[in-house]
mmCIF file of C-alpha atoms and ligand atoms in Angstrom:
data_model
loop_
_atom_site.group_PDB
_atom_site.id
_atom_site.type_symbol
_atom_site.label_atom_id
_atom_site.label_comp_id
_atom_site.label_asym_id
_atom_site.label_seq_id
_atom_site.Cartn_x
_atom_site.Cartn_y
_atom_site.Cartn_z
ATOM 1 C CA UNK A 106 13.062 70.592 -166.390
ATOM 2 C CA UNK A 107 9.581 69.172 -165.760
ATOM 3 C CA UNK A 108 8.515 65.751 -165.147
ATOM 4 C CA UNK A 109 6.772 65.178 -167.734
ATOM 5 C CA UNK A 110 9.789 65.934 -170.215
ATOM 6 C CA UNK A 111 11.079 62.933 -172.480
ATOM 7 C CA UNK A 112 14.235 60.973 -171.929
ATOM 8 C CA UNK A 113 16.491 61.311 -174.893
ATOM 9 C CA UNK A 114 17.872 58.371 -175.851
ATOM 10 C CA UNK A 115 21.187 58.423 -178.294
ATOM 11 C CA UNK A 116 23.550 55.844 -180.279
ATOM 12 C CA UNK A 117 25.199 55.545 -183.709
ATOM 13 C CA UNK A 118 22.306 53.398 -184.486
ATOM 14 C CA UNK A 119 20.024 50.773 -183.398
ATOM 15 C CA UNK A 120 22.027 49.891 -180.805
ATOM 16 C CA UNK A 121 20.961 51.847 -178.331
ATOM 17 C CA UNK A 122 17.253 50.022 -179.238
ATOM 18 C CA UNK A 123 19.263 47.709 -176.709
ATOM 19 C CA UNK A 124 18.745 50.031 -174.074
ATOM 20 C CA UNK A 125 15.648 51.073 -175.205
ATOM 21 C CA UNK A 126 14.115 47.802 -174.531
ATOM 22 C CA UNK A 127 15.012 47.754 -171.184
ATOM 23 C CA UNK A 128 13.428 51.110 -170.574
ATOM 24 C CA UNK A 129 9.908 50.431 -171.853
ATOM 25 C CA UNK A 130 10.444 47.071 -168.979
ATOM 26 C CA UNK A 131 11.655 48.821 -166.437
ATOM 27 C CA UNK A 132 10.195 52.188 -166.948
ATOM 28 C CA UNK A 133 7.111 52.268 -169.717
ATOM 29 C CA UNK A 134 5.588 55.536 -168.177
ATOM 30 C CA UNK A 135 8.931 57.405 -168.994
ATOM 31 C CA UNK A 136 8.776 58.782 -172.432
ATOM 32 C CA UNK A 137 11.560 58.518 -175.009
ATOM 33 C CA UNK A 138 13.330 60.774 -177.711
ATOM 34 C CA UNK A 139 15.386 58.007 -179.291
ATOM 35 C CA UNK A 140 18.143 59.519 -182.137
ATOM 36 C CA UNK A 141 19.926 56.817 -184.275
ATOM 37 C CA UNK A 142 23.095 58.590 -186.107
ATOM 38 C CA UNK A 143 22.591 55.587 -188.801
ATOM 39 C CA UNK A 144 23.760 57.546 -191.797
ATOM 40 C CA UNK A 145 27.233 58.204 -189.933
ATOM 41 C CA UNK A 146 27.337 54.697 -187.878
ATOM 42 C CA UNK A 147 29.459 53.226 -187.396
ATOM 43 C CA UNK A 148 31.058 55.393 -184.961
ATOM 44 C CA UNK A 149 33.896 52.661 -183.495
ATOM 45 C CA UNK A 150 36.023 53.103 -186.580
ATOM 46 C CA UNK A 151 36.187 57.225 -186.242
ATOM 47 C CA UNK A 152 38.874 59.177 -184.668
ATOM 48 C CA UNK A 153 37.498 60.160 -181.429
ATOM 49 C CA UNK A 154 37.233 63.863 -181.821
ATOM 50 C CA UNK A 155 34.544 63.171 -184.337
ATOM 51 C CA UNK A 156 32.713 61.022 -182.458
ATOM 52 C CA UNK A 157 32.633 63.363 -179.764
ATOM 53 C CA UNK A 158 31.490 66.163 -182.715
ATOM 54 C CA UNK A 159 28.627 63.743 -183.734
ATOM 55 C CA UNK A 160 27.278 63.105 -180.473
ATOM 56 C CA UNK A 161 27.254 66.981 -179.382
ATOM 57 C CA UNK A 162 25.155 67.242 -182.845
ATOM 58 C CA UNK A 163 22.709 65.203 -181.263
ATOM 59 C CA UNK A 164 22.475 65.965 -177.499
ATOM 60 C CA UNK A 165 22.271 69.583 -178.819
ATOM 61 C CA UNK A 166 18.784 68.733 -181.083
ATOM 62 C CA UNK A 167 17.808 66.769 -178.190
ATOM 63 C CA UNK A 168 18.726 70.076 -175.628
ATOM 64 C CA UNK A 169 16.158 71.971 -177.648
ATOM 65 C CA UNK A 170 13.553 69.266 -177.993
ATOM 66 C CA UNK A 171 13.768 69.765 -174.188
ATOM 67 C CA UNK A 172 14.267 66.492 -172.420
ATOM 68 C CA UNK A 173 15.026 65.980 -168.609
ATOM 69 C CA UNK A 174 17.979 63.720 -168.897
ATOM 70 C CA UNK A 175 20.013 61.799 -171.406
ATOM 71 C CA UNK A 176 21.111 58.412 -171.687
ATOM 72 C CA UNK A 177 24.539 57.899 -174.061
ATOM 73 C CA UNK A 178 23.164 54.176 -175.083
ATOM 74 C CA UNK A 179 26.347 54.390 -177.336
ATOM 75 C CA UNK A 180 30.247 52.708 -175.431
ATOM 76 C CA UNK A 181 31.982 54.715 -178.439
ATOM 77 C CA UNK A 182 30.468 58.126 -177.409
ATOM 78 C CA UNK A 183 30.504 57.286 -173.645
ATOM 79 C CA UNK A 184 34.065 56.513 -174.137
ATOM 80 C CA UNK A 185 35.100 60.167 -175.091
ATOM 81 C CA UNK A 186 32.198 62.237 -174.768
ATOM 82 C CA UNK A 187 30.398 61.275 -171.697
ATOM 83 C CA UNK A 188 32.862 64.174 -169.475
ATOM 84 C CA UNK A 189 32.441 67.108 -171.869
ATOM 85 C CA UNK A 190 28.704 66.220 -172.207
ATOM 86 C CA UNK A 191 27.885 66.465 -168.880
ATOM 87 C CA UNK A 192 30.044 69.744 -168.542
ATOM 88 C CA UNK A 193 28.247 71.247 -171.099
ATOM 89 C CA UNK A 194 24.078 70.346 -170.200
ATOM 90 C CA UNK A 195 22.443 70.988 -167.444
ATOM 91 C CA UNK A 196 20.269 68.014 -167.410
ATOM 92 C CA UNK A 197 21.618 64.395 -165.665
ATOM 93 C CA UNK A 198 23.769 62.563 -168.115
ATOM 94 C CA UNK A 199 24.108 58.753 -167.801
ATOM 95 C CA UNK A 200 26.826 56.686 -169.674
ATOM 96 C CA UNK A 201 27.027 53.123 -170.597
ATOM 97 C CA UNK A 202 30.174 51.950 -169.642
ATOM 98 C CA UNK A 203 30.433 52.068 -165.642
ATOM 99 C CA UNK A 204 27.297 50.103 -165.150
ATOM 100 C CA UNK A 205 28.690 47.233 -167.657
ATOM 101 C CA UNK A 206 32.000 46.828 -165.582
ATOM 102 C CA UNK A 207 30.017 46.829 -162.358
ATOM 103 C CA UNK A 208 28.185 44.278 -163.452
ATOM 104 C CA UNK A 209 30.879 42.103 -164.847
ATOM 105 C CA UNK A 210 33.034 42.800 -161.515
ATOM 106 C CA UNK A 211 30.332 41.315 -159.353
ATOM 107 C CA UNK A 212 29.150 38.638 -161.775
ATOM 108 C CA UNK A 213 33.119 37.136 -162.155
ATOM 109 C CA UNK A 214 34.359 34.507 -159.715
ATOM 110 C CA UNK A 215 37.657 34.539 -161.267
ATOM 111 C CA UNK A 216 37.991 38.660 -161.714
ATOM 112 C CA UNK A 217 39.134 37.685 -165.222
ATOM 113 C CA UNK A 218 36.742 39.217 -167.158
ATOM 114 C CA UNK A 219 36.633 39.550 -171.629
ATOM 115 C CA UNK A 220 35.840 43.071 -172.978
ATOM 116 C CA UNK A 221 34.296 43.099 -176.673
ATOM 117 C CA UNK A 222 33.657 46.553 -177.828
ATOM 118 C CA UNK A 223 34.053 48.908 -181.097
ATOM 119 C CA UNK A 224 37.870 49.550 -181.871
ATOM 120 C CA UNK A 225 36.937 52.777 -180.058
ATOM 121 C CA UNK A 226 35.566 51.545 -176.996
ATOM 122 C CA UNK A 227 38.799 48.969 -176.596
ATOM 123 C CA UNK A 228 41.486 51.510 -177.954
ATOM 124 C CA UNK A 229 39.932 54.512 -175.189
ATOM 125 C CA UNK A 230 40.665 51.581 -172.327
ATOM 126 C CA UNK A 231 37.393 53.146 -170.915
ATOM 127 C CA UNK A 232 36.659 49.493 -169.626
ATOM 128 C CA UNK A 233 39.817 49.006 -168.060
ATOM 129 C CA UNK A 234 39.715 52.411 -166.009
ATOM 130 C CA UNK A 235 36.241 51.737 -165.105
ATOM 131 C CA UNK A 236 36.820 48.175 -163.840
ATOM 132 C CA UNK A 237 39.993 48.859 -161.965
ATOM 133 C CA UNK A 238 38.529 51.483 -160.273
ATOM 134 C CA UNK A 239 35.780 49.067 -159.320
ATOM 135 C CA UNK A 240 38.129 46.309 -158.008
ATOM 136 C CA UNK A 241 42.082 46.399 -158.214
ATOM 137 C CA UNK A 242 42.711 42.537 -158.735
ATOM 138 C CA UNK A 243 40.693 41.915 -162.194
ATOM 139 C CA UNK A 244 42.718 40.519 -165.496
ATOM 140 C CA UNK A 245 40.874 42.287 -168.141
ATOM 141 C CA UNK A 246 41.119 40.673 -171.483
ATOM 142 C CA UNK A 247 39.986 43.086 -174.522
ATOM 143 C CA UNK A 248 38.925 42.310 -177.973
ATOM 144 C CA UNK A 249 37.840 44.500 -180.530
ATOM 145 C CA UNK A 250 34.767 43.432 -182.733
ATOM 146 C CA UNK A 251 34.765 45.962 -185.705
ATOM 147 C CA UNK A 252 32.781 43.525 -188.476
ATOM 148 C CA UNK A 253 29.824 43.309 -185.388
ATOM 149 C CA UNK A 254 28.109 46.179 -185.888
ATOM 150 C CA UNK A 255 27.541 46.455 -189.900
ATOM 151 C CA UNK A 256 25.962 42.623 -189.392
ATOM 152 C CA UNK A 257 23.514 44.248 -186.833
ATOM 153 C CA UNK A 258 22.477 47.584 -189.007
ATOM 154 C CA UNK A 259 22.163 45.705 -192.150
ATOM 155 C CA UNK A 260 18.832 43.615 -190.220
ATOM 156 C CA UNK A 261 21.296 40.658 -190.592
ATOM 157 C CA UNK A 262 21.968 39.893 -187.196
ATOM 158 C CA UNK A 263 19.491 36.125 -187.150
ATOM 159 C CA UNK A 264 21.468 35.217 -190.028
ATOM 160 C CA UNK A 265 23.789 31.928 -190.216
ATOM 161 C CA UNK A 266 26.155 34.586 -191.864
ATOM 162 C CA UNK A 267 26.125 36.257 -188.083
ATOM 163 C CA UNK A 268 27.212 33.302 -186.394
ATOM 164 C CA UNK A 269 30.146 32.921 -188.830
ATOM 165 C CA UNK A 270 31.285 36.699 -188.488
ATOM 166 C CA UNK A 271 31.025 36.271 -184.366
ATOM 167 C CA UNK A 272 32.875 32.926 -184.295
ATOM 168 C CA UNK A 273 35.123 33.865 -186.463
ATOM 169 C CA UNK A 274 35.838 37.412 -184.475
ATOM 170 C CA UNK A 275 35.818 35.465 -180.747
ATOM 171 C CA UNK A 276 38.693 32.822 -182.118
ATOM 172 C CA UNK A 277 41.367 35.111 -180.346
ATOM 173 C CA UNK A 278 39.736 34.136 -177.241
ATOM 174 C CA UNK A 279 39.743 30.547 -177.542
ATOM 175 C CA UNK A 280 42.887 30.041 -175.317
ATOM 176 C CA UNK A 281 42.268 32.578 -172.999
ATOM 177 C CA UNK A 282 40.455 31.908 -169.321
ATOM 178 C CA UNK A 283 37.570 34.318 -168.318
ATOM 179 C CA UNK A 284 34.411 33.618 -166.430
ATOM 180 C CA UNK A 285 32.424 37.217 -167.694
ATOM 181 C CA UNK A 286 32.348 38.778 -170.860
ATOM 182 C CA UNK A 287 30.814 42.563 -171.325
ATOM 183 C CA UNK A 288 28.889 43.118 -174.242
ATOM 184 C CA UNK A 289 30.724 46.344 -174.582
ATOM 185 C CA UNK A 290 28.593 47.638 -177.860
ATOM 186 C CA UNK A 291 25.306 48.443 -177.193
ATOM 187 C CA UNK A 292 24.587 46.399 -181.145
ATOM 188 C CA UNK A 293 26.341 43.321 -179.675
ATOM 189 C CA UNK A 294 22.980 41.845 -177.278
ATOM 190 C CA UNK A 295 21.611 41.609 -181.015
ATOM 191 C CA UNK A 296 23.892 39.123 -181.820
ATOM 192 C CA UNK A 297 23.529 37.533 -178.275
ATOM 193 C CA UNK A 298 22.183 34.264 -179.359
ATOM 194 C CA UNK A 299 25.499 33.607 -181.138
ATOM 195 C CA UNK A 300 27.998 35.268 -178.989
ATOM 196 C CA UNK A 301 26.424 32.723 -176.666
ATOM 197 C CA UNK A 302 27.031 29.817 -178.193
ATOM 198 C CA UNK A 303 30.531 31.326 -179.421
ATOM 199 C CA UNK A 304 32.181 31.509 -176.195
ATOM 200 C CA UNK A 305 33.045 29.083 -173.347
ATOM 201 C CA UNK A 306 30.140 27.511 -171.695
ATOM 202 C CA UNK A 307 29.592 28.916 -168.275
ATOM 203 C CA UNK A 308 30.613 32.230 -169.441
ATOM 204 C CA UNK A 309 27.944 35.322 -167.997
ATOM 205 C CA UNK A 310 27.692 37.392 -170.925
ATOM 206 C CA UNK A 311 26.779 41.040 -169.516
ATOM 207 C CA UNK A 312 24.622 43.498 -171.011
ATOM 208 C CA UNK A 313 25.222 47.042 -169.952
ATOM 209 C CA UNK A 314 21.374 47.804 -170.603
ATOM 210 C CA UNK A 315 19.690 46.624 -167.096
ATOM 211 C CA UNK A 316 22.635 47.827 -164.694
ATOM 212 C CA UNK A 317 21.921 51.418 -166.635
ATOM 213 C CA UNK A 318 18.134 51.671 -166.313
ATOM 214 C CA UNK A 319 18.552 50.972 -162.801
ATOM 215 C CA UNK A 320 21.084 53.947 -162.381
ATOM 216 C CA UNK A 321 18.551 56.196 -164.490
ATOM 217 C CA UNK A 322 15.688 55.242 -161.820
ATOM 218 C CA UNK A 323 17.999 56.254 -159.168
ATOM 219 C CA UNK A 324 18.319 59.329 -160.536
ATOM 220 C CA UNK A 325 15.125 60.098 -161.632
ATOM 221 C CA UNK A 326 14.127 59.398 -157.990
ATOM 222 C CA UNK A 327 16.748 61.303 -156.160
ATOM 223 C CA UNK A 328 16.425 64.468 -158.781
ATOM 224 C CA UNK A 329 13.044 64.218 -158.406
ATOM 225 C CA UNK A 330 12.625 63.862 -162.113
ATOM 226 C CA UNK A 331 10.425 60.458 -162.381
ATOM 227 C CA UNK A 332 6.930 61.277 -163.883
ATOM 228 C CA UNK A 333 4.259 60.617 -161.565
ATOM 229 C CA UNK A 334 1.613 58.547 -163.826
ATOM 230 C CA UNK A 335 1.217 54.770 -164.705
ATOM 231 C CA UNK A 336 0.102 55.248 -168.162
ATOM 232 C CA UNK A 337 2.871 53.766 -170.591
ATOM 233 C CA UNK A 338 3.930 56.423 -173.617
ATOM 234 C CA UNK A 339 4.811 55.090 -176.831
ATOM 235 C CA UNK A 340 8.801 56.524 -177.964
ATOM 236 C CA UNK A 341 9.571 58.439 -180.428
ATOM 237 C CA UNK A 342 12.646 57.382 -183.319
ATOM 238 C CA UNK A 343 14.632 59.594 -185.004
ATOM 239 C CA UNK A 344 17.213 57.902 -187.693
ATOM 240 C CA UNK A 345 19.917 60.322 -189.886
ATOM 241 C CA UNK A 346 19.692 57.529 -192.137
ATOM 242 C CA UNK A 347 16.795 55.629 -193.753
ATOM 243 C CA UNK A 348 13.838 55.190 -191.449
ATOM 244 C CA UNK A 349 12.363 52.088 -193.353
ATOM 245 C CA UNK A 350 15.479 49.842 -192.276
ATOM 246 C CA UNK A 351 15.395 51.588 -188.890
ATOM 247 C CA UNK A 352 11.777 50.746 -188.728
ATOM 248 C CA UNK A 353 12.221 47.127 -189.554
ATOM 249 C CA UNK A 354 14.787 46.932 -186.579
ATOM 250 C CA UNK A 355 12.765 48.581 -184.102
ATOM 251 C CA UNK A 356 9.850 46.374 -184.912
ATOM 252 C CA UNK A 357 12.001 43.183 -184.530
ATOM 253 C CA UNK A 358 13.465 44.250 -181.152
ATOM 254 C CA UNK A 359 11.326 46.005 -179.293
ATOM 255 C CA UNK A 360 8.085 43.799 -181.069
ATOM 256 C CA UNK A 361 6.367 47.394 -181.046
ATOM 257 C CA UNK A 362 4.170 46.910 -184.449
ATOM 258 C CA UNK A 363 3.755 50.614 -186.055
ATOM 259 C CA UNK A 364 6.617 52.426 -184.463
ATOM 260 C CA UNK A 365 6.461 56.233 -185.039
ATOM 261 C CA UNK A 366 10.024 55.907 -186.803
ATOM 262 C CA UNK A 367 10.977 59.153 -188.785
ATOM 263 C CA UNK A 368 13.863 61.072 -190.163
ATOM 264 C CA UNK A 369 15.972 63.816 -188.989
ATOM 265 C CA UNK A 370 18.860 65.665 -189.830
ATOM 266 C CA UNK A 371 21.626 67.143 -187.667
HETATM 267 N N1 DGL B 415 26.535 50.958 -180.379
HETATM 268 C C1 DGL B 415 27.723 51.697 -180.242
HETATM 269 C C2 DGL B 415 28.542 51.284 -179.067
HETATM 270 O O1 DGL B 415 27.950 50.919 -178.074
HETATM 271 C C3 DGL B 415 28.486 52.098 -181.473
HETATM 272 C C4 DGL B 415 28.807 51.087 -182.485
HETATM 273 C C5 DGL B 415 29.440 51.745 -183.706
HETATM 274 O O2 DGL B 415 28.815 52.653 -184.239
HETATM 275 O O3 DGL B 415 30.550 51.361 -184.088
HETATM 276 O O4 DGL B 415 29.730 51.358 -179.071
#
């Protein structure tokens, strides 16, 4: 593995753009191999022995496109991949889901903390095993968000009709007393603005995305893997699926303005 090599980037869809973002702030001299499974997505509905199929698909193009390390900017397939993945590649694999419940963890007061995720995220318990193992004395308080995602991929996610299909989703929460929610879908900081102003004021909503750059500079660093120039690199996007709506998307949230978007096939 050299330093120069890219940093592949994966998710179900534009999700992991999410992630993405934080990279090119925290790390624009690393460059990207970004694959969006769009024409399969979404993945939080799917038993989880297909996800896991899926993601292999893609790690394995990524393998021979030769990155360094690998980022699983999808909760789904870091829910029941992340293990076999890493027992199967040679290069660093990080996951999404134990930096989001550190970060929830130490930003709760109360330790009772809201979970929204995929059906698969919440039905794995990932969350719960990775929080508990953080700190013993945390309620955790779950809720599956399965109508989030198809708002995000279909460009919708400014719309009024968002705002309905969030409150509408966080109702089952209305009686219930939490001081953190995790953003447990790397889609769901698209629809931040009205998950926001959904939930109980006061609430810190926590995106996975910043606690997981900071472990992939840690690693980079102690592997010895961080590219030694200051010169930012544009990414590269790969989508299964359309690249014109994929384009749109990247060019909304990551405000890049010609994107080299194109398609791929697994
Ligand atoms: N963005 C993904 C996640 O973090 C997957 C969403 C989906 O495809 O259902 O879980």
């Amino acid at each position: 593995m050299k330093v120069d090599s890219p940093i592949g980037i994966i998710d179900s869809g534009a999700g992991g753009l999410t992630v993405v973002k934080e990279m090119l702030h925290r790390l624009p001299q690393e460059p990207i191999i970004y694959i969006g499974d769009t024409a399969r997505c979404p993945y939080g509905p799917r038993p989880a022995e297909e996800v896991k199929n899926f993601t292999k698909e893609m790690v394995s193009k990524l393998s021979d496109m030769g990155i360094k390390m690998l980022i699983i900017a999808c909760n789904t397939a870091t829910a029941v991949a992340l293990e076999e993945i890493r027992s199967q590649f040679s290069f660093p694999v990080v996951g999404v889901i134990v930096p989001g419940a550190r970060a929830a963890v130490q930003a709760s007061n109360l330790g009772n903390i809201a979970v929204l995720g995929t059906a698969g995220t919440i039905n794995s318990g990932a969350y719960e095993d990775a929080i508990r193992d953080i700190s013993t004395n945390s309620t955790i308080h779950p809720l599956a968000c399965p109508d989030f995602v198809p708002v995000v991929e279909s460009g919708q996610y400014h719309s009024e009709y968002a705002s309905e299909v969030v409150k509408r989703t966080l109702l089952p929460l209305a009686d219930v007393s939490f001081d953190a929610a995790i953003l447990g879908c790397t889609h769901y900081p698209l629809l931040q603005e009205h998950i926001a102003k959904h939930l109980p004021e006061g609430v810190r909503i926590i995106s996975s995305a910043v606690e997981t750059i900071r472990d992939v500079e840690g690693i980079l660093h102690e592997k010895k893997l961080a590219r030694q120039s200051d010169q930012p690199v544009e990414p590269v996007f790969y989508s299964t699926g359309g690249a014109d709506a994929f384009r749109l998307i990247v060019q909304d949230w990551l405000t890049i303005e010609e994107p080299d978007v194109r398609h791929i096939m697994l």
